[in-house]
mmCIF file of C-alpha atoms and ligand atoms in Angstrom:
data_model
loop_
_atom_site.group_PDB
_atom_site.id
_atom_site.type_symbol
_atom_site.label_atom_id
_atom_site.label_comp_id
_atom_site.label_asym_id
_atom_site.label_seq_id
_atom_site.Cartn_x
_atom_site.Cartn_y
_atom_site.Cartn_z
ATOM 1 C CA UNK A 297 -26.928 -39.434 51.444
ATOM 2 C CA UNK A 298 -27.141 -39.765 55.304
ATOM 3 C CA UNK A 299 -27.433 -44.007 54.864
ATOM 4 C CA UNK A 300 -24.689 -44.230 52.387
ATOM 5 C CA UNK A 301 -22.515 -41.848 54.518
ATOM 6 C CA UNK A 302 -23.546 -44.382 57.281
ATOM 7 C CA UNK A 303 -22.661 -48.294 54.695
ATOM 8 C CA UNK A 304 -19.445 -46.393 53.474
ATOM 9 C CA UNK A 305 -18.618 -45.805 57.233
ATOM 10 C CA UNK A 306 -19.533 -49.369 58.518
ATOM 11 C CA UNK A 307 -17.548 -50.415 54.896
ATOM 12 C CA UNK A 308 -14.545 -48.657 56.387
ATOM 13 C CA UNK A 309 -15.017 -50.433 59.963
ATOM 14 C CA UNK A 310 -15.259 -53.112 58.379
ATOM 15 C CA UNK A 311 -11.927 -53.290 56.117
ATOM 16 C CA UNK A 312 -10.250 -51.459 59.221
ATOM 17 C CA UNK A 313 -11.064 -54.357 61.660
ATOM 18 C CA UNK A 314 -10.208 -56.934 58.856
ATOM 19 C CA UNK A 315 -6.820 -55.747 58.493
ATOM 20 C CA UNK A 316 -4.234 -54.157 60.200
ATOM 21 C CA UNK A 317 -2.933 -50.707 60.423
ATOM 22 C CA UNK A 318 0.287 -51.057 57.947
ATOM 23 C CA UNK A 319 1.040 -48.601 55.598
ATOM 24 C CA UNK A 320 1.529 -49.043 52.061
ATOM 25 C CA UNK A 321 1.441 -47.443 48.481
ATOM 26 C CA UNK A 322 0.026 -47.651 45.138
ATOM 27 C CA UNK A 323 1.157 -46.706 41.637
ATOM 28 C CA UNK A 324 0.104 -45.446 38.994
ATOM 29 C CA UNK A 325 -0.671 -49.026 36.524
ATOM 30 C CA UNK A 326 0.142 -46.431 33.599
ATOM 31 C CA UNK A 327 3.671 -45.794 34.891
ATOM 32 C CA UNK A 328 5.940 -47.142 31.654
ATOM 33 C CA UNK A 329 9.085 -48.078 33.355
ATOM 34 C CA UNK A 330 10.686 -48.445 29.702
ATOM 35 C CA UNK A 331 8.734 -44.918 28.433
ATOM 36 C CA UNK A 332 11.272 -43.165 26.281
ATOM 37 C CA UNK A 333 10.951 -39.131 26.664
ATOM 38 C CA UNK A 334 10.212 -37.153 23.227
ATOM 39 C CA UNK A 335 11.707 -34.462 24.945
ATOM 40 C CA UNK A 336 15.438 -32.918 24.584
ATOM 41 C CA UNK A 337 18.539 -32.038 27.041
ATOM 42 C CA UNK A 338 17.655 -31.285 30.303
ATOM 43 C CA UNK A 339 13.829 -32.093 29.973
ATOM 44 C CA UNK A 340 14.127 -35.697 29.029
ATOM 45 C CA UNK A 341 14.467 -36.840 32.268
ATOM 46 C CA UNK A 342 11.752 -39.243 34.313
ATOM 47 C CA UNK A 343 9.025 -37.096 36.775
ATOM 48 C CA UNK A 344 8.073 -38.289 39.739
ATOM 49 C CA UNK A 345 4.605 -36.692 40.704
ATOM 50 C CA UNK A 346 4.190 -36.329 44.269
ATOM 51 C CA UNK A 347 0.398 -35.599 45.437
ATOM 52 C CA UNK A 348 -0.646 -33.235 48.788
ATOM 53 C CA UNK A 349 -2.487 -34.942 51.762
ATOM 54 C CA UNK A 350 -5.473 -36.910 51.667
ATOM 55 C CA UNK A 351 -5.326 -37.602 48.287
ATOM 56 C CA UNK A 352 -4.087 -40.139 45.597
ATOM 57 C CA UNK A 353 -1.908 -40.490 42.378
ATOM 58 C CA UNK A 354 -5.501 -40.183 40.894
ATOM 59 C CA UNK A 355 -6.299 -37.192 42.254
ATOM 60 C CA UNK A 356 -4.324 -33.416 42.308
ATOM 61 C CA UNK A 357 -1.894 -33.820 40.772
ATOM 62 C CA UNK A 358 -3.288 -36.696 38.187
ATOM 63 C CA UNK A 359 -3.800 -33.383 35.099
ATOM 64 C CA UNK A 360 -0.773 -32.406 35.793
ATOM 65 C CA UNK A 361 0.476 -35.595 35.189
ATOM 66 C CA UNK A 362 -1.669 -35.552 32.084
ATOM 67 C CA UNK A 363 -0.499 -32.487 29.893
ATOM 68 C CA UNK A 364 3.176 -33.336 30.875
ATOM 69 C CA UNK A 365 2.822 -36.997 29.605
ATOM 70 C CA UNK A 366 1.225 -35.126 26.525
ATOM 71 C CA UNK A 367 4.153 -33.389 26.314
ATOM 72 C CA UNK A 368 6.716 -35.911 25.370
ATOM 73 C CA UNK A 369 7.767 -36.466 29.551
ATOM 74 C CA UNK A 370 7.681 -39.851 30.786
ATOM 75 C CA UNK A 371 5.907 -39.794 34.142
ATOM 76 C CA UNK A 372 5.044 -42.011 37.365
ATOM 77 C CA UNK A 373 3.172 -41.609 40.060
ATOM 78 C CA UNK A 374 1.732 -43.487 43.181
ATOM 79 C CA UNK A 375 -0.353 -43.140 45.790
ATOM 80 C CA UNK A 376 1.463 -43.125 49.421
ATOM 81 C CA UNK A 377 1.282 -42.899 52.880
ATOM 82 C CA UNK A 378 -1.963 -44.400 52.422
ATOM 83 C CA UNK A 379 -2.881 -47.123 55.980
ATOM 84 C CA UNK A 380 -4.124 -50.561 54.094
ATOM 85 C CA UNK A 381 -7.482 -50.741 53.784
ATOM 86 C CA UNK A 382 -8.367 -47.109 52.740
ATOM 87 C CA UNK A 383 -6.259 -47.085 48.852
ATOM 88 C CA UNK A 384 -8.017 -43.357 48.415
ATOM 89 C CA UNK A 385 -6.952 -41.208 51.665
ATOM 90 C CA UNK A 386 -2.960 -41.319 50.331
ATOM 91 C CA UNK A 387 -0.361 -38.850 52.552
ATOM 92 C CA UNK A 388 -1.176 -39.736 56.546
ATOM 93 C CA UNK A 389 1.041 -41.695 57.823
ATOM 94 C CA UNK A 390 3.953 -40.122 59.047
ATOM 95 C CA UNK A 391 6.185 -37.945 56.712
ATOM 96 C CA UNK A 392 8.633 -40.009 57.557
ATOM 97 C CA UNK A 393 7.691 -43.484 57.222
ATOM 98 C CA UNK A 394 5.909 -42.832 53.786
ATOM 99 C CA UNK A 395 9.541 -40.859 52.657
ATOM 100 C CA UNK A 396 10.688 -44.698 52.325
ATOM 101 C CA UNK A 397 8.217 -45.862 50.605
ATOM 102 C CA UNK A 398 8.465 -42.524 48.095
ATOM 103 C CA UNK A 399 12.371 -42.953 48.274
ATOM 104 C CA UNK A 400 11.887 -47.159 47.223
ATOM 105 C CA UNK A 401 10.307 -45.445 44.256
ATOM 106 C CA UNK A 402 11.568 -43.208 42.816
ATOM 107 C CA UNK A 403 15.000 -46.000 43.519
ATOM 108 C CA UNK A 404 12.548 -48.259 40.952
ATOM 109 C CA UNK A 405 12.100 -46.007 38.480
ATOM 110 C CA UNK A 406 16.050 -44.944 38.317
ATOM 111 C CA UNK A 407 16.468 -47.872 38.028
ATOM 112 C CA UNK A 408 14.900 -48.601 35.304
ATOM 113 C CA UNK A 409 15.092 -48.425 31.187
ATOM 114 C CA UNK A 410 13.159 -45.061 31.924
ATOM 115 C CA UNK A 411 15.891 -44.192 34.268
ATOM 116 C CA UNK A 412 19.088 -45.463 32.432
ATOM 117 C CA UNK A 413 22.158 -42.950 32.258
ATOM 118 C CA UNK A 414 19.071 -40.060 33.962
ATOM 119 C CA UNK A 415 18.719 -38.343 36.851
ATOM 120 C CA UNK A 416 14.767 -38.321 38.201
ATOM 121 C CA UNK A 417 13.133 -35.151 38.565
ATOM 122 C CA UNK A 418 10.990 -35.502 41.344
ATOM 123 C CA UNK A 419 7.648 -32.881 41.280
ATOM 124 C CA UNK A 420 5.281 -32.488 44.071
ATOM 125 C CA UNK A 421 2.233 -30.154 45.612
ATOM 126 C CA UNK A 422 1.687 -29.427 49.340
ATOM 127 C CA UNK A 423 2.107 -32.232 51.361
ATOM 128 C CA UNK A 424 4.234 -33.725 48.010
ATOM 129 C CA UNK A 425 6.318 -30.766 47.323
ATOM 130 C CA UNK A 426 8.089 -31.148 51.123
ATOM 131 C CA UNK A 427 8.456 -34.822 50.309
ATOM 132 C CA UNK A 428 10.033 -34.032 47.472
ATOM 133 C CA UNK A 429 12.592 -31.904 49.288
ATOM 134 C CA UNK A 430 12.562 -33.693 52.966
ATOM 135 C CA UNK A 431 13.117 -36.914 51.199
ATOM 136 C CA UNK A 432 16.422 -36.450 49.254
ATOM 137 C CA UNK A 433 17.150 -35.271 52.368
ATOM 138 C CA UNK A 434 16.355 -38.142 54.785
ATOM 139 C CA UNK A 435 16.057 -41.147 52.030
ATOM 140 C CA UNK A 436 19.317 -42.515 51.893
ATOM 141 C CA UNK A 437 20.807 -42.663 49.069
ATOM 142 C CA UNK A 438 17.839 -41.141 47.137
ATOM 143 C CA UNK A 439 19.251 -37.627 46.858
ATOM 144 C CA UNK A 440 22.220 -38.659 43.795
ATOM 145 C CA UNK A 441 19.409 -40.803 42.243
ATOM 146 C CA UNK A 442 16.666 -37.067 41.627
ATOM 147 C CA UNK A 443 19.016 -33.980 39.531
ATOM 148 C CA UNK A 444 15.530 -31.708 39.225
ATOM 149 C CA UNK A 445 12.844 -30.205 42.583
ATOM 150 C CA UNK A 446 9.530 -28.818 41.621
ATOM 151 C CA UNK A 447 7.664 -27.828 44.466
ATOM 152 C CA UNK A 448 4.208 -26.556 44.505
ATOM 153 C CA UNK A 449 3.191 -25.023 47.745
ATOM 154 C CA UNK A 450 5.605 -26.912 50.331
ATOM 155 C CA UNK A 451 4.643 -25.951 53.733
ATOM 156 C CA UNK A 452 8.853 -25.952 54.206
ATOM 157 C CA UNK A 453 8.675 -24.323 57.668
ATOM 158 C CA UNK A 454 5.456 -25.281 58.603
ATOM 159 C CA UNK A 455 2.084 -23.568 58.301
ATOM 160 C CA UNK A 456 0.602 -21.037 60.833
ATOM 161 C CA UNK A 457 -3.016 -22.147 60.010
ATOM 162 C CA UNK A 458 -3.959 -25.665 60.723
ATOM 163 C CA UNK A 459 -5.420 -26.306 57.496
ATOM 164 C CA UNK A 460 -4.658 -29.435 56.652
ATOM 165 C CA UNK A 461 -7.446 -29.869 59.660
ATOM 166 C CA UNK A 462 -9.469 -28.558 57.478
ATOM 167 C CA UNK A 463 -10.038 -31.036 54.926
ATOM 168 C CA UNK A 464 -12.577 -28.907 52.800
ATOM 169 C CA UNK A 465 -9.992 -26.706 51.866
ATOM 170 C CA UNK A 466 -7.825 -29.624 51.502
ATOM 171 C CA UNK A 467 -10.640 -31.946 49.399
ATOM 172 C CA UNK A 468 -13.000 -31.492 47.243
ATOM 173 C CA UNK A 469 -16.421 -32.316 48.461
ATOM 174 C CA UNK A 470 -17.046 -35.741 48.004
ATOM 175 C CA UNK A 471 -14.112 -36.644 49.242
ATOM 176 C CA UNK A 472 -13.976 -35.160 52.666
ATOM 177 C CA UNK A 473 -16.331 -37.743 54.594
ATOM 178 C CA UNK A 474 -14.424 -40.491 52.960
ATOM 179 C CA UNK A 475 -10.867 -38.442 54.825
ATOM 180 C CA UNK A 476 -13.293 -37.717 57.602
ATOM 181 C CA UNK A 477 -14.671 -41.033 58.401
ATOM 182 C CA UNK A 478 -10.495 -42.469 57.871
ATOM 183 C CA UNK A 479 -8.820 -39.703 59.635
ATOM 184 C CA UNK A 480 -11.456 -40.700 62.458
ATOM 185 C CA UNK A 481 -10.289 -43.853 62.253
ATOM 186 C CA UNK A 482 -6.387 -44.409 62.221
ATOM 187 C CA UNK A 483 -5.949 -40.597 62.425
ATOM 188 C CA UNK A 484 -3.697 -38.327 60.134
ATOM 189 C CA UNK A 485 -0.428 -38.089 61.631
ATOM 190 C CA UNK A 486 0.436 -36.379 58.892
ATOM 191 C CA UNK A 487 -1.447 -33.592 59.791
ATOM 192 C CA UNK A 488 0.407 -33.276 62.727
ATOM 193 C CA UNK A 489 4.318 -33.921 61.301
ATOM 194 C CA UNK A 490 3.270 -31.102 59.058
ATOM 195 C CA UNK A 491 2.054 -27.546 61.299
ATOM 196 C CA UNK A 492 4.496 -25.217 62.884
ATOM 197 C CA UNK A 493 5.976 -27.493 64.847
ATOM 198 C CA UNK A 494 5.793 -30.734 63.406
ATOM 199 C CA UNK A 495 8.496 -32.784 63.841
ATOM 200 C CA UNK A 496 9.024 -33.099 59.980
ATOM 201 C CA UNK A 497 9.316 -30.227 59.673
ATOM 202 C CA UNK A 498 11.816 -29.547 62.817
ATOM 203 C CA UNK A 499 13.440 -31.682 60.778
ATOM 204 C CA UNK A 500 13.696 -30.484 57.049
ATOM 205 C CA UNK A 501 14.560 -27.276 58.309
ATOM 206 C CA UNK A 502 17.348 -28.189 60.735
ATOM 207 C CA UNK A 503 20.708 -27.596 58.788
ATOM 208 C CA UNK A 504 20.377 -27.131 54.973
ATOM 209 C CA UNK A 505 17.645 -28.365 52.820
ATOM 210 C CA UNK A 506 18.997 -29.138 49.423
ATOM 211 C CA UNK A 507 21.371 -31.158 48.702
ATOM 212 C CA UNK A 508 24.519 -31.202 46.510
ATOM 213 C CA UNK A 509 23.615 -31.408 43.132
ATOM 214 C CA UNK A 510 19.794 -30.897 43.514
ATOM 215 C CA UNK A 511 18.183 -28.112 41.851
ATOM 216 C CA UNK A 512 14.555 -26.472 43.288
ATOM 217 C CA UNK A 513 12.311 -24.729 42.261
ATOM 218 C CA UNK A 514 9.347 -23.501 44.534
ATOM 219 C CA UNK A 515 5.935 -22.779 43.318
ATOM 220 C CA UNK A 516 3.679 -20.261 45.638
ATOM 221 C CA UNK A 517 0.801 -18.160 45.018
ATOM 222 C CA UNK A 518 -0.385 -15.192 47.013
ATOM 223 C CA UNK A 519 -3.572 -16.161 47.753
ATOM 224 C CA UNK A 520 -2.787 -19.884 49.322
ATOM 225 C CA UNK A 521 -5.228 -19.953 52.061
ATOM 226 C CA UNK A 522 -3.837 -23.155 53.830
ATOM 227 C CA UNK A 523 0.186 -22.531 53.828
ATOM 228 C CA UNK A 524 0.665 -20.124 55.295
ATOM 229 C CA UNK A 525 1.393 -17.697 55.461
ATOM 230 C CA UNK A 526 2.607 -18.391 51.424
ATOM 231 C CA UNK A 527 6.853 -17.332 51.431
ATOM 232 C CA UNK A 528 6.558 -20.118 54.516
ATOM 233 C CA UNK A 529 7.578 -22.269 51.284
ATOM 234 C CA UNK A 530 9.981 -20.470 49.751
ATOM 235 C CA UNK A 531 13.841 -21.704 50.900
ATOM 236 C CA UNK A 532 16.591 -18.934 50.887
ATOM 237 C CA UNK A 533 19.854 -21.260 50.015
ATOM 238 C CA UNK A 534 21.754 -21.687 46.716
ATOM 239 C CA UNK A 535 20.377 -23.690 43.494
ATOM 240 C CA UNK A 536 16.865 -22.268 44.576
ATOM 241 C CA UNK A 537 14.407 -19.949 42.542
ATOM 242 C CA UNK A 538 12.092 -18.830 44.794
ATOM 243 C CA UNK A 539 8.602 -17.759 42.364
ATOM 244 C CA UNK A 540 5.303 -16.091 43.527
ATOM 245 C CA UNK A 541 3.015 -17.272 41.209
ATOM 246 C CA UNK A 542 2.205 -13.568 40.814
ATOM 247 C CA UNK A 543 5.224 -12.341 40.086
ATOM 248 C CA UNK A 544 4.465 -14.025 36.297
ATOM 249 C CA UNK A 545 1.089 -13.889 36.533
ATOM 250 C CA UNK A 546 -0.308 -11.238 38.659
ATOM 251 C CA UNK A 547 -3.529 -11.290 38.197
ATOM 252 C CA UNK A 548 -3.833 -15.287 39.057
ATOM 253 C CA UNK A 549 -6.129 -15.481 42.317
ATOM 254 C CA UNK A 550 -5.240 -19.658 42.037
ATOM 255 C CA UNK A 551 -4.870 -20.790 46.240
ATOM 256 C CA UNK A 552 -3.971 -23.865 47.132
ATOM 257 C CA UNK A 553 -5.883 -26.598 45.899
ATOM 258 C CA UNK A 554 -6.289 -24.883 42.589
ATOM 259 C CA UNK A 555 -2.938 -24.287 41.736
ATOM 260 C CA UNK A 556 -1.868 -28.026 40.832
ATOM 261 C CA UNK A 557 -4.923 -27.353 38.224
ATOM 262 C CA UNK A 558 -3.643 -24.199 37.173
ATOM 263 C CA UNK A 559 -2.621 -23.901 33.172
ATOM 264 C CA UNK A 560 -0.271 -20.957 34.533
ATOM 265 C CA UNK A 561 1.174 -22.858 36.924
ATOM 266 C CA UNK A 562 1.968 -25.619 34.149
ATOM 267 C CA UNK A 563 3.663 -23.496 31.645
ATOM 268 C CA UNK A 564 6.545 -22.332 35.016
ATOM 269 C CA UNK A 565 6.568 -25.538 35.677
ATOM 270 C CA UNK A 566 7.550 -26.506 31.575
ATOM 271 C CA UNK A 567 9.388 -23.637 31.595
ATOM 272 C CA UNK A 568 11.644 -24.682 35.323
ATOM 273 C CA UNK A 569 11.711 -28.232 33.795
ATOM 274 C CA UNK A 570 14.395 -26.634 30.389
ATOM 275 C CA UNK A 571 16.038 -25.095 32.914
ATOM 276 C CA UNK A 572 14.599 -21.414 32.982
ATOM 277 C CA UNK A 573 11.767 -21.377 35.714
ATOM 278 C CA UNK A 574 11.580 -17.111 35.935
ATOM 279 C CA UNK A 575 10.486 -17.153 31.971
ATOM 280 C CA UNK A 576 8.050 -14.737 31.121
ATOM 281 C CA UNK A 577 3.927 -17.871 30.639
ATOM 282 C CA UNK A 578 0.904 -17.618 28.946
ATOM 283 C CA UNK A 579 -1.132 -17.890 32.506
ATOM 284 C CA UNK A 580 -5.015 -18.109 32.725
ATOM 285 C CA UNK A 581 -7.851 -17.114 35.086
ATOM 286 C CA UNK A 582 -6.740 -19.111 37.558
ATOM 287 C CA UNK A 583 -9.181 -21.380 39.743
ATOM 288 C CA UNK A 584 -9.005 -20.492 42.791
ATOM 289 C CA UNK A 585 -11.140 -23.403 45.164
ATOM 290 C CA UNK A 586 -11.123 -26.411 43.556
HETATM 291 C C1 NAG B 263 6.264 -48.042 27.333
HETATM 292 O O1 NAG B 263 6.874 -47.276 26.352
HETATM 293 C C2 NAG B 263 7.751 -47.488 25.093
HETATM 294 C C3 NAG B 263 8.463 -46.845 24.834
HETATM 295 O O2 NAG B 263 8.791 -46.130 24.360
HETATM 296 C C4 NAG B 263 6.468 -48.208 24.599
HETATM 297 O O3 NAG B 263 7.497 -48.381 22.806
HETATM 298 C C5 NAG B 263 5.670 -48.304 24.670
HETATM 299 O O4 NAG B 263 4.394 -48.861 23.941
HETATM 300 C C6 NAG B 263 4.477 -48.304 25.703
HETATM 301 N N1 NAG B 263 4.032 -49.314 26.404
HETATM 302 C C7 NAG B 263 2.931 -48.941 26.838
HETATM 303 C C8 NAG B 263 1.304 -50.300 27.480
HETATM 304 O O5 NAG B 263 2.356 -47.556 26.554
#
């Protein structure tokens, strides 16, 4: 195991040495820009899913994406905010730089056949939930393309625990070695942007967060161990529904990572997509950590 880890480190070092540290994004190859939903009414807008810190389009929000696809929604995702050479660790560059990649992707979805005559819905988890708020506010021309925003556990007002520096909480154990190694080599600008007093947090919270025409649902868990205190996620502005999962599912012990995989949360999201986020749901037992 140790030698494997060493080999992986050398391979990464080689990649790093042979490339500049330019940021880049990776689209999900199954994005279908001619997709037509089998859903009706409000649920028919194309959905862009945004993963959390250190994750990718195929880890974190991927199971929720498959589930929504299976329900007839048109979904789109990408790995954003990675460093060139390290495509398996997304969301680590500065929030403002990731935001530009996400904005360009939203424009692409909006301008495609799948987006014709529609708004784009954003669903994000953790850093992705933060970006779902940040991008419409700061990237030119995006807020008018977006309708609904659903954020799971965004560190809207920062987080008091520097949990973003705890990849053991943030990621599955397999990903930790890779995350550690990449952070050692290129750093994690997003980590310092998102804690209390971080640059991106200061910018987002300076003046109204929600842009005209956008409708926001914030979903948080009272058991969140990483974005703390959990009500740091909430936004006290018009057109926002703030929801603790436990209001609808009192016995759901779900923690920060598990939220993206929790059937009760998925059902809340489905109701939000249909314009009724506080409707009763079928709850799951929850996954405290994953
Ligand atoms: C993309 O969506 C269109 C319209 O629904 C469908 O006909 C086509 O088969 C889809 N392509 C793929 C690769 O799934």
